[in-house]
PDB file of C-alpha atoms in Angstrom:
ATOM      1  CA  UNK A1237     224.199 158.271 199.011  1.00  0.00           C
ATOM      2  CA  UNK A1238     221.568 158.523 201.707  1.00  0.00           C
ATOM      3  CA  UNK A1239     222.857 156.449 205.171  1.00  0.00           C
ATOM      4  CA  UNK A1240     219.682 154.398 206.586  1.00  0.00           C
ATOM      5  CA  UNK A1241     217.332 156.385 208.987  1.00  0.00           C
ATOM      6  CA  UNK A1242     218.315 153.280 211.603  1.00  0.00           C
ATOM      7  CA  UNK A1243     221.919 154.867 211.293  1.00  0.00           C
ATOM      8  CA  UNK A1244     221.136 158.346 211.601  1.00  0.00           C
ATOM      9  CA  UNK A1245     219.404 158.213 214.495  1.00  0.00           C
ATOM     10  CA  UNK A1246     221.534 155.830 216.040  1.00  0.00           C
ATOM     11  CA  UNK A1247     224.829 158.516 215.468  1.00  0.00           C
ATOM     12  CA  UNK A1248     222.111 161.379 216.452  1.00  0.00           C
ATOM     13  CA  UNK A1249     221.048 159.898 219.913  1.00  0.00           C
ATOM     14  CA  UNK A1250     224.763 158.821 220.733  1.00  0.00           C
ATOM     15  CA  UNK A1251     225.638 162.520 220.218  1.00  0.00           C
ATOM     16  CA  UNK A1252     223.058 163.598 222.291  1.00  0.00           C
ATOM     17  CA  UNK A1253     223.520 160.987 225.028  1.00  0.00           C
ATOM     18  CA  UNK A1254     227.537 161.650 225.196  1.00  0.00           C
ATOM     19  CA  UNK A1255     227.207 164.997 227.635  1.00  0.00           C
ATOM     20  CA  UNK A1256     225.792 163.132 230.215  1.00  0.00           C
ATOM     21  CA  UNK A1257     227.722 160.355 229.798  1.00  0.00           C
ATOM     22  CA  UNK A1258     230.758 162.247 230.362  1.00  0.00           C
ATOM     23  CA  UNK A1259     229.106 163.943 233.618  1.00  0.00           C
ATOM     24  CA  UNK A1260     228.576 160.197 234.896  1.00  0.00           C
ATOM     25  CA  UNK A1261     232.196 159.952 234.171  1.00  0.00           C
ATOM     26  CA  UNK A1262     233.462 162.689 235.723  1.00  0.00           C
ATOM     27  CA  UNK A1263     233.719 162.576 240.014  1.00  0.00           C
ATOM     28  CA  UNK A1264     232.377 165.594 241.855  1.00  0.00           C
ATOM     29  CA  UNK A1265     233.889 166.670 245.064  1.00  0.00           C
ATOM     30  CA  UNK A1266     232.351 169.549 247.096  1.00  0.00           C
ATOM     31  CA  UNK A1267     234.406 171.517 249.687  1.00  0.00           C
ATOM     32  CA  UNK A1268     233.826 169.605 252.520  1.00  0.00           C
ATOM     33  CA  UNK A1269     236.151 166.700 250.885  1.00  0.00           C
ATOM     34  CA  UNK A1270     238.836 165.799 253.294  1.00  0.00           C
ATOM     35  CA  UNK A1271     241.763 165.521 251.641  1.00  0.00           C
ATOM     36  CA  UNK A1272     245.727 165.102 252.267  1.00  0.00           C
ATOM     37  CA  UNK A1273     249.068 165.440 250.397  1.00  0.00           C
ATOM     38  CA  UNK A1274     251.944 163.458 250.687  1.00  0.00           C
ATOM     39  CA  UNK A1275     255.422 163.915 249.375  1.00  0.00           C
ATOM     40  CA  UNK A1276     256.599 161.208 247.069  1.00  0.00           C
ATOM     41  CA  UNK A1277     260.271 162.320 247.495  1.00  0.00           C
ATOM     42  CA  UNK A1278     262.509 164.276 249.721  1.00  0.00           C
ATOM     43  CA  UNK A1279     263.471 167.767 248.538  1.00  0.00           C
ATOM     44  CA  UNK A1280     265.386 170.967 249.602  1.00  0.00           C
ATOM     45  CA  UNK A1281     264.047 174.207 247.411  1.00  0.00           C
ATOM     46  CA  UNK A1282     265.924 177.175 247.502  1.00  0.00           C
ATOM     47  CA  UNK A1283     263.904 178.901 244.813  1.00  0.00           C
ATOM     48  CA  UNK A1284     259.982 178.946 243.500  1.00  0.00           C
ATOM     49  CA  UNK A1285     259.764 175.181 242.333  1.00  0.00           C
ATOM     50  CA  UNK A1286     256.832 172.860 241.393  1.00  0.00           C
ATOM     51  CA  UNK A1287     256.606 169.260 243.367  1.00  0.00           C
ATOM     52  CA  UNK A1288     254.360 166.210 242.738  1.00  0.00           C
ATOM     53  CA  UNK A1289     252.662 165.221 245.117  1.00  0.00           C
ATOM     54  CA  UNK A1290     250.248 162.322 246.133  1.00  0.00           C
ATOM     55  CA  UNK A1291     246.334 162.968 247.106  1.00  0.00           C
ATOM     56  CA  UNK A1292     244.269 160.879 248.757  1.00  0.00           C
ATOM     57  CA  UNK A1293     241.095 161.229 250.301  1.00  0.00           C
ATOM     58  CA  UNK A1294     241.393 161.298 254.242  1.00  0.00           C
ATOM     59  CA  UNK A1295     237.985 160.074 255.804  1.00  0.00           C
ATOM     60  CA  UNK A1296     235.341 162.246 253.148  1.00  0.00           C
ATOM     61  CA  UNK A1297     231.973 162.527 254.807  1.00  0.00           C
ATOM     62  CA  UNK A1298     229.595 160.505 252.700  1.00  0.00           C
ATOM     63  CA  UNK A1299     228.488 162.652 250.078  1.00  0.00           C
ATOM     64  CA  UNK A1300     231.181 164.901 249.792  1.00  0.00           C
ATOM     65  CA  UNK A1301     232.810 162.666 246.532  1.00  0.00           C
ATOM     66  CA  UNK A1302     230.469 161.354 244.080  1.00  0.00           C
ATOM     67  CA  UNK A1303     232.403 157.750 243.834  1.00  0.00           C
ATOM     68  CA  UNK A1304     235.366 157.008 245.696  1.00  0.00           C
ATOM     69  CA  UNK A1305     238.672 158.972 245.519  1.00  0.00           C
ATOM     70  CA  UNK A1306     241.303 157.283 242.454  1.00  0.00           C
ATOM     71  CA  UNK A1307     243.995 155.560 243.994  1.00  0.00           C
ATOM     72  CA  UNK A1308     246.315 156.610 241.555  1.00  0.00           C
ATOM     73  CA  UNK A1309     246.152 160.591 241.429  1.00  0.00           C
ATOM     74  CA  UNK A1310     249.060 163.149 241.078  1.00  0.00           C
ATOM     75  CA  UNK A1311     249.057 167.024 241.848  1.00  0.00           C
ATOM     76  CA  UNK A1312     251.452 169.515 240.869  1.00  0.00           C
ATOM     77  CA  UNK A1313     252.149 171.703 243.866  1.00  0.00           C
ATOM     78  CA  UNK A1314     253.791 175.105 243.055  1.00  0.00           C
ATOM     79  CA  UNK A1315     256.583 176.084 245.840  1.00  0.00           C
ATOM     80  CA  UNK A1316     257.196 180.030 245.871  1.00  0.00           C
ATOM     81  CA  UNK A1317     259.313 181.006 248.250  1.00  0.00           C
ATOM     82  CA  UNK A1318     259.577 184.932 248.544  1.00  0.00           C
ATOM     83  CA  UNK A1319     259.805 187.879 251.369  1.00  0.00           C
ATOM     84  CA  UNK A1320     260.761 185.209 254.120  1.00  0.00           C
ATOM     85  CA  UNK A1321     257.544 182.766 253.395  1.00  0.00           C
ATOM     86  CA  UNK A1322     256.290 180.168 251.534  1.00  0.00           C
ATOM     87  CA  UNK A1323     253.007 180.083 249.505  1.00  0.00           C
ATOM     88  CA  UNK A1324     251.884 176.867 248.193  1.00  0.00           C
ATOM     89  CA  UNK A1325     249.704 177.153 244.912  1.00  0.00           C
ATOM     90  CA  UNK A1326     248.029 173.787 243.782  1.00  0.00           C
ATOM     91  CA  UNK A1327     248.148 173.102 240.187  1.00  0.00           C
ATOM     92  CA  UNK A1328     246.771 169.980 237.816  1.00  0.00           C
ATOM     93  CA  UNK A1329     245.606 166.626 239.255  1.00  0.00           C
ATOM     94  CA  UNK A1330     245.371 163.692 237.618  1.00  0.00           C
ATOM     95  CA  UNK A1331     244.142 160.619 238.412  1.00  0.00           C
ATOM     96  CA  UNK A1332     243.744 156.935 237.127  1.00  0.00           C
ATOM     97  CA  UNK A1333     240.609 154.996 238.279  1.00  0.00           C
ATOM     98  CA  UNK A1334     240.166 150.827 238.448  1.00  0.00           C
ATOM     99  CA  UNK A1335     238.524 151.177 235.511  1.00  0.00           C
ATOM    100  CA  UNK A1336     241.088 153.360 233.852  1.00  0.00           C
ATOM    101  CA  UNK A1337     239.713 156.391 233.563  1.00  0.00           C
ATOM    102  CA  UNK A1338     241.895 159.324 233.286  1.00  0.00           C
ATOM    103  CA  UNK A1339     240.477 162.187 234.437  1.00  0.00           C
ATOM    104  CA  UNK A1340     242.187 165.398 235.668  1.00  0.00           C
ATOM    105  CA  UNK A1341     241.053 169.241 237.087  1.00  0.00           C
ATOM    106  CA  UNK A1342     242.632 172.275 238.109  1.00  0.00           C
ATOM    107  CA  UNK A1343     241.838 172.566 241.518  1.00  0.00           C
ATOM    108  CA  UNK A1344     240.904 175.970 243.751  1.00  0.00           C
ATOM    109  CA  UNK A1345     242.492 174.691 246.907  1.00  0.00           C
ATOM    110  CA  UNK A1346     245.146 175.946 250.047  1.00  0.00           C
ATOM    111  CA  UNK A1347     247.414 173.548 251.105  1.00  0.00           C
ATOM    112  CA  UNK A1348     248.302 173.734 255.231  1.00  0.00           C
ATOM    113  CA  UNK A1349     250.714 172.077 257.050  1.00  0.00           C
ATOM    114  CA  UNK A1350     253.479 170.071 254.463  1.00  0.00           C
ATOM    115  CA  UNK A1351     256.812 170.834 254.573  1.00  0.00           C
ATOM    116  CA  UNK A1352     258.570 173.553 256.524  1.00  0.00           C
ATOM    117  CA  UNK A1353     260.858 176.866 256.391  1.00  0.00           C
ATOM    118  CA  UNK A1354     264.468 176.365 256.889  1.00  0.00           C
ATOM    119  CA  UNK A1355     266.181 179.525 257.842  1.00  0.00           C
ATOM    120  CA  UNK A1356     269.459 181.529 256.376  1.00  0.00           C
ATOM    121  CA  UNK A1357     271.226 184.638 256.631  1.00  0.00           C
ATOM    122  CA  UNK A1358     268.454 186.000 258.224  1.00  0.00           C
ATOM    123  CA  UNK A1359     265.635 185.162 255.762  1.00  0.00           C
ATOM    124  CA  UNK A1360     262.806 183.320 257.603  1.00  0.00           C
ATOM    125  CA  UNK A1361     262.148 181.207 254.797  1.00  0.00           C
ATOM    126  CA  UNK A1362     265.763 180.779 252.368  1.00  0.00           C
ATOM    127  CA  UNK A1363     265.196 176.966 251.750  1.00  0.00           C
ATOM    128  CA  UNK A1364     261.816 174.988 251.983  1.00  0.00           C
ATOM    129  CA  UNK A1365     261.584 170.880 253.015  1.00  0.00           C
ATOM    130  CA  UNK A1366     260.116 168.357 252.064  1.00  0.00           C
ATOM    131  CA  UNK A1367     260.545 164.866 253.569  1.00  0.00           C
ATOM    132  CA  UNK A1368     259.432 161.297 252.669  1.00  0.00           C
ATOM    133  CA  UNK A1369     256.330 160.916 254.308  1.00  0.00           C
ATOM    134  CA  UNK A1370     255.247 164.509 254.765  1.00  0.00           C
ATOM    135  CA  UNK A1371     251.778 165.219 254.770  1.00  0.00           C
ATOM    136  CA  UNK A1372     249.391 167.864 254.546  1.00  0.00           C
ATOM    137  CA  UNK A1373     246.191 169.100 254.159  1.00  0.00           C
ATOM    138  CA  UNK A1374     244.329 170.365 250.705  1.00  0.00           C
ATOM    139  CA  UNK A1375     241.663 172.706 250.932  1.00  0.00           C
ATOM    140  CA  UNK A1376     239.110 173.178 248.439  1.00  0.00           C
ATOM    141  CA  UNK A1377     238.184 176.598 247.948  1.00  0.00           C
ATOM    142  CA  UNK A1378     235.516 175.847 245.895  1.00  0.00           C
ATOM    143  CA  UNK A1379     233.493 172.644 244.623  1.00  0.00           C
ATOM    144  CA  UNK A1380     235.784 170.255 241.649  1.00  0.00           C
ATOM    145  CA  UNK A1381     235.489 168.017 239.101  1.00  0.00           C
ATOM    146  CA  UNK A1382     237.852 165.240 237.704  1.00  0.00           C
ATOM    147  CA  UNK A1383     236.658 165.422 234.045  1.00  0.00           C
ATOM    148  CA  UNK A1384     237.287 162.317 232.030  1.00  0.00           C
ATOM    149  CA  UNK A1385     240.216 163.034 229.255  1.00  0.00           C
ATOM    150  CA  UNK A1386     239.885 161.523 225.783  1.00  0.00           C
ATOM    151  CA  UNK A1387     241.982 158.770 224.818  1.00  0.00           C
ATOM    152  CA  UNK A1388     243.100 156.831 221.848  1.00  0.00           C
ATOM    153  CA  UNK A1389     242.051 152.969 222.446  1.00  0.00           C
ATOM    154  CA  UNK A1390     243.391 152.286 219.059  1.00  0.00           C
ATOM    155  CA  UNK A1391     245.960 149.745 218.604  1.00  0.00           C
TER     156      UNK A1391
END
């Protein structure tokens, strides 16, 4: 059975038009984004260990996001703690808009300036701390985007 042209092109053009409805979707933010981290717990590593941690944008010049930043976003911050130093690796964000929206990205970022080294037995960096409140800066490398995630509406 043959579906009605109507129908056709109706499936064909919403096909078509679903690409750049997900760009609309999505929010760009270039590199010169300013954005900060802040711990949602306190925490005492002694060993490579991945914390959550809070984004939020911290005064963006005006074009730098393409709406504004999600209130509700998470980021997985890797902790390595090696040779007497800590490196701190970004991983996944995720973030809920107002008009629930979950989108997420893998970000190319540094973080400076959260948490500190706690020395031991002569290693420079033995234990690494986080406090409530903490802060820091995250550094994008290179331009992101929070891509919309599919979700099941059914129910």
């Amino acid at each position: 059975m043959k579906a009605p042209l109507g129908l056709s092109l109706s499936v064909i053009l919403a096909t078509l038009a679903a690409p750049a409805m997900a760009e609309e979707a999505a929010i760009q933010v270039a590199t010169n984004a300013q954005l900060e981290i802040a711990a949602l717990t306190e925490q005492t590593l002694s060993e490579t260990t991945t914390v959550t941690v809070q984004p939020r944008d911290a005064g963006s010049p005006e074009g730098a996001l393409s709406e504004s930043w999600p209130t509700h976003c998470l980021l997985s911050v890797t902790v390595s703690l090696a040779e007497g130093e800590a490196e701190l690796a970004p991983g996944k964000l995720v973030c809920i808009t107002e008009d629930r929206r979950i989108l997420e990205s893998q970000l190319d970022a540094v973080v400076e300036g959260f948490g500190r080294c706690q020395a031991s037995d002569g290693n420079a960096c033995a234990r690494y701390r986080i406090e409530s409140g903490d802060t820091g800066r995250l550094i994008l490398q290179s331009p992101a985007t929070l891509t919309p995630q599919p979700r099941n509406d059914q129910g």
